[in-house]
Amino acid sequence: MINEIRLDNPIQAVFYIVINFAILLVVLGAFYILLKPGSRRKTSIYLSGEGEEVISFKSITPSTLNLYWFFIKRFAKKIYEHLVNTIHTGNLMDWVEFMVSWYGLLIIASILTTIIYMFMYKG
Amino acid sequence: MLRQLAFDFTGLTVPLIATFAFILPLLSKIARNRLFPAIYALIISVIIVVATTTIYVEVSSSGKPIVYAFGGWPPPIGIAYEIDGFNAILGFYAGWIILLITLFSIWYNNELDEPEWYYTLLLGFNAGLLGCFYTGDVFNLFVMLEVLSISIYGLVSYHKNNPVSLEAAFKYAIIGATATTIYFIGLIIIYGWYSSLNMAHILEINIEIYEKHLVKGETGWESVIMASTLAVSLALWVFTFKSGLFPNHFWIPDVYCEAPTPVSALLPSLSEIMGVYIVVRFLYTIFPAASPIGFMYRKLVLSILLILGFIGGVIGALMMFIQRDVKRILGYSSISHIGLMFMILSIGAFSNDDNVLRIAFTALLTHIIAHGLSKVLLFSSIEVFIKSSGSKIMDDMRGVGRKYPLVSLALIIGFLNLAGVIPLIGFFSKLLMYQAYMSIGQVLPALGIIIISALSIPGYAKPIYSIVFSTPVSEFKYLNIKWFKYYLLILTISLFILGVVFISIYSILDNIVYDSLTTHGLMKYLHAFEETVYKLRGGL
Amino acid sequence: MIQLILTWLFSIIVFPGFFFTIALALFTQYLIRKWSGRFQKRMGPTYVGPFGVLQPLYDLIKLVHVKEEVIHKYCMPGLAKLFGLIGIAAAISVIVFYPLSPFRVICDFDYFIFIYMVSIWIPLATILMSLSMPGPYTSIGVSRFLTLITLVEPAYFASLIVPMIIISENNKPVYSIYTTSINVINLWINPMTIIPMVLALISSIVVLQAKSLYNPFNIPEAEQEVIAGYETEFSGPVLGIARLLHDIDVTITALSIVYILLGGPYPFSHLSIPGLVILVLKYLAVIYVSTLIKNLFGRYRLEQALYTIFKYALIPSILAAVFSTIYVVAIT
């Protein structure tokens, strides 16, 4: 009773997965509607037991700058210092340094190729 | 009949758009209505859509490239536009995106203080863009590149009272002007050696030199290697600047942040794609593996592009973590995605097998379409939030999405498409990229792609968190956005539909790539060119 | 044709789809709670059902059906439940790739579809679910969770791809979960491929621990710091769905390790007694190792956790992938 479907293209397999997804959503939705609770109660946001007046900032949810604090300030601190202070300074002269290095690399590549061809097939 | 119509459109489209662009200021002086330039531009965009669709349908159904020689002059002497499958589909995509951007600009019309100049520059950009896509002559590419660039510099600095926009446009313009001059130097070198500026003619000379002389290792041919490698180096630098690959990406965040929002939407979906397209043309059509640069240079340069694409992808993703301004986040996201595009187009560094190239370029085309549509959708929805809250900083926009459920849904779907979740079209481009690299056994680029995808997700979560799900930071006024919500709804649904019918889109794209970028396609490109030259010289 | 559709619906809804996966997830939760209880000299779940096996099921029904839903004025509970159900549906819908299922879909590169459903939809569903019930502790919990997931998912991808690189050289379809789980037993016997496999196994156990947010990685719900992290505002049905999603995530990750890295029931066949016994033993071993680590460690700070994942999950899996590529190049 084993039914195997062998396809050659993963894009065809995505079709089956999407149909599975849809069937499961319907089944899960049906179970949720059967089992849903009767009542709903409104309270205030949990702020360790205080009311909303404790928050002196403009909004209860924190600013977006606080979001990845551990990653930016501890784990990847050196990478970010380098990225912000050395590479993305906003100063046109620093940018031009990087861009001209890439330009120089390309020119060196082409000159090197010519010289190598000259020496490989000498005579 | 369709062929004749498509042939006429090829020659007609670009000059027509340029003409209409130049007479717009005069006509709007006569009309004296604020909405007149907008409706005018809309009509021209609809004409562009009709023209590019006709060209695309003709080229993809017949499989033969269209060659239009301006003025009847045979190509190496005259300018010719050559449209094979690759630029037909990119032109088709560009036409529809131009229509979407024009509709977006019409909604944005109240913020434009002199709309006739805006739409003139926009139409000038359209002319330059379609000229860059359809041209078959490297010098005409330079001319169209200048048209496009000047229009973009003007469009970016449109809000001329804002000093930051002027600074962003100025930084872009200074290096952009230098870049186009450097491309011109490359053209001098090409003309000096090849005596021809037509892409197909240069391809023909390249293949002939490679097969007759270079495979045998004859001496005395160092000059062609010097000329071709130097010209390709110069052109590559310029077009990696235009598309925003890693060391040349510094203009992108400033320009995205300060340009008017429809122009910010136009850059990642059209202008940077033009840069990617030209790089593919230079490295896969004009100078393929069987050409003087194929000796050592091509694999070296493609490997370097792969590494730079990976670094660009990672830097774009990492810089998204620390931004405060929502349009800058989308700028760094563009840098990351352009890095991904360069990673997939550098597959020629490992293998020249046609089957692998088919999967890789189908992945590139799918990624271009998915990324462009997402960015237009994201910029459109973000403009609603910026107008409603009056600021671009995410901390001042917290909670504004709660008043606009449909627009918030569009924002979330746009970001999910960039992340690549399953029923949307953005997933398939990543799947095809993995497939292309895994089928030649290169695991490290595939790991690189997944690291970039995983690193981008916290960056996408920032705007979603602050705009849609945060508690409101003040009482935002409710903006009545009238017909714009249908625009956003149609764009969102199209992302789903394109994902669901992707299996047929895949076969269309696969056929197009087979007919244009594989060896078989190159032969067709040459053959169409030779036929036209033969006919125009009167059968000699 | 009718038989195909019936087998398909049976596979999705009964075995190994909806009912089986939820039962397995709840049983896994029971095993972890019981073993942790024994490690900590307590009884663990005992009263409900024989040996307390039905405790997680009763907890789920209590949360979804009996308890009252408590929300605040900025919550969007309908959206939260929708995202939670989407996450559960995404996790279960890829079960048809496994040899466990009577209705199988096998194609080249189906591993990537599996990764995109499990590694992208489940964390996204968790994040969107908890962002729909906002609050200051929730936001901090979500950002910590997201930072952790950013490093864990590439490590998961890399560690499971190690056997696929070697097996795809000689077997079609390439990079498929089915082919890999049939042939991976040969990699454990061959002395030249044992080193990448061991590195991949170590990396995948660390990844299992990090994805399931058990000690030492239970940072987003660090109780002294962020109350309950991303689960702070959950209550009633939303909490039930969130915990079910979490358990299903653990189960699917453990199943993928058992099938792709350890070989499932092979070298015996699926329907034979030794095969079933070996499959169950492998699964219990993976869960036991996870519970052991959970009870041995305290909680890391976030940057310590990120360093640990970088050193013990990301680097070994990338090294193992590079070794297996070198092995493949050397063999051909």
JSON list of C-alpha atoms in Angstrom, two decimals, chain B residues 14 18 79 81 124-125 127-129 131-132 135 137-151 180 183-184 187 197 239 274:
[
{"chain": "B", "resi": 14, "resn": "VAL", "atom": "CA", "xyz": [12.96, 54.41, -27.59]},
{"chain": "B", "resi": 18, "resn": "ALA", "atom": "CA", "xyz": [12.38, 60.38, -25.79]},
{"chain": "B", "resi": 79, "resn": "ILE", "atom": "CA", "xyz": [23.55, 51.23, -34.99]},
{"chain": "B", "resi": 81, "resn": "TYR", "atom": "CA", "xyz": [19.15, 46.99, -31.83]},
{"chain": "B", "resi": 124, "resn": "GLY", "atom": "CA", "xyz": [13.74, 60.14, -19.99]},
{"chain": "B", "resi": 125, "resn": "PHE", "atom": "CA", "xyz": [14.72, 57.36, -17.58]},
{"chain": "B", "resi": 127, "resn": "ALA", "atom": "CA", "xyz": [13.81, 55.81, -22.71]},
{"chain": "B", "resi": 128, "resn": "GLY", "atom": "CA", "xyz": [17.35, 55.30, -21.44]},
{"chain": "B", "resi": 129, "resn": "LEU", "atom": "CA", "xyz": [16.43, 52.06, -19.72]},
{"chain": "B", "resi": 131, "resn": "GLY", "atom": "CA", "xyz": [17.56, 51.66, -24.88]},
{"chain": "B", "resi": 132, "resn": "CYS", "atom": "CA", "xyz": [20.10, 49.96, -22.59]},
{"chain": "B", "resi": 135, "resn": "THR", "atom": "CA", "xyz": [20.60, 47.84, -27.80]},
{"chain": "B", "resi": 137, "resn": "ASP", "atom": "CA", "xyz": [25.76, 48.18, -30.03]},
{"chain": "B", "resi": 138, "resn": "VAL", "atom": "CA", "xyz": [28.19, 48.97, -27.22]},
{"chain": "B", "resi": 139, "resn": "PHE", "atom": "CA", "xyz": [28.50, 52.64, -28.08]},
{"chain": "B", "resi": 140, "resn": "ASN", "atom": "CA", "xyz": [24.75, 53.10, -28.15]},
{"chain": "B", "resi": 141, "resn": "LEU", "atom": "CA", "xyz": [24.80, 51.47, -24.73]},
{"chain": "B", "resi": 142, "resn": "PHE", "atom": "CA", "xyz": [27.08, 54.28, -23.55]},
{"chain": "B", "resi": 143, "resn": "VAL", "atom": "CA", "xyz": [24.70, 56.90, -24.93]},
{"chain": "B", "resi": 144, "resn": "MET", "atom": "CA", "xyz": [21.64, 55.29, -23.35]},
{"chain": "B", "resi": 145, "resn": "LEU", "atom": "CA", "xyz": [23.57, 54.83, -20.11]},
{"chain": "B", "resi": 146, "resn": "GLU", "atom": "CA", "xyz": [24.22, 58.56, -20.02]},
{"chain": "B", "resi": 147, "resn": "VAL", "atom": "CA", "xyz": [20.54, 59.32, -20.71]},
{"chain": "B", "resi": 148, "resn": "LEU", "atom": "CA", "xyz": [19.50, 57.00, -17.90]},
{"chain": "B", "resi": 149, "resn": "SER", "atom": "CA", "xyz": [22.12, 58.32, -15.49]},
{"chain": "B", "resi": 150, "resn": "ILE", "atom": "CA", "xyz": [21.35, 61.99, -16.02]},
{"chain": "B", "resi": 151, "resn": "SER", "atom": "CA", "xyz": [17.66, 61.31, -15.49]},
{"chain": "B", "resi": 180, "resn": "THR", "atom": "CA", "xyz": [30.61, 56.48, -17.59]},
{"chain": "B", "resi": 183, "resn": "TYR", "atom": "CA", "xyz": [33.36, 52.98, -19.79]},
{"chain": "B", "resi": 184, "resn": "PHE", "atom": "CA", "xyz": [34.03, 55.29, -22.71]},
{"chain": "B", "resi": 187, "resn": "LEU", "atom": "CA", "xyz": [35.00, 51.54, -25.72]},
{"chain": "B", "resi": 197, "resn": "LEU", "atom": "CA", "xyz": [31.19, 48.46, -31.99]},
{"chain": "B", "resi": 239, "resn": "PHE", "atom": "CA", "xyz": [28.50, 48.21, -14.37]},
{"chain": "B", "resi": 274, "resn": "MET", "atom": "CA", "xyz": [20.29, 47.05, -15.97]}
]
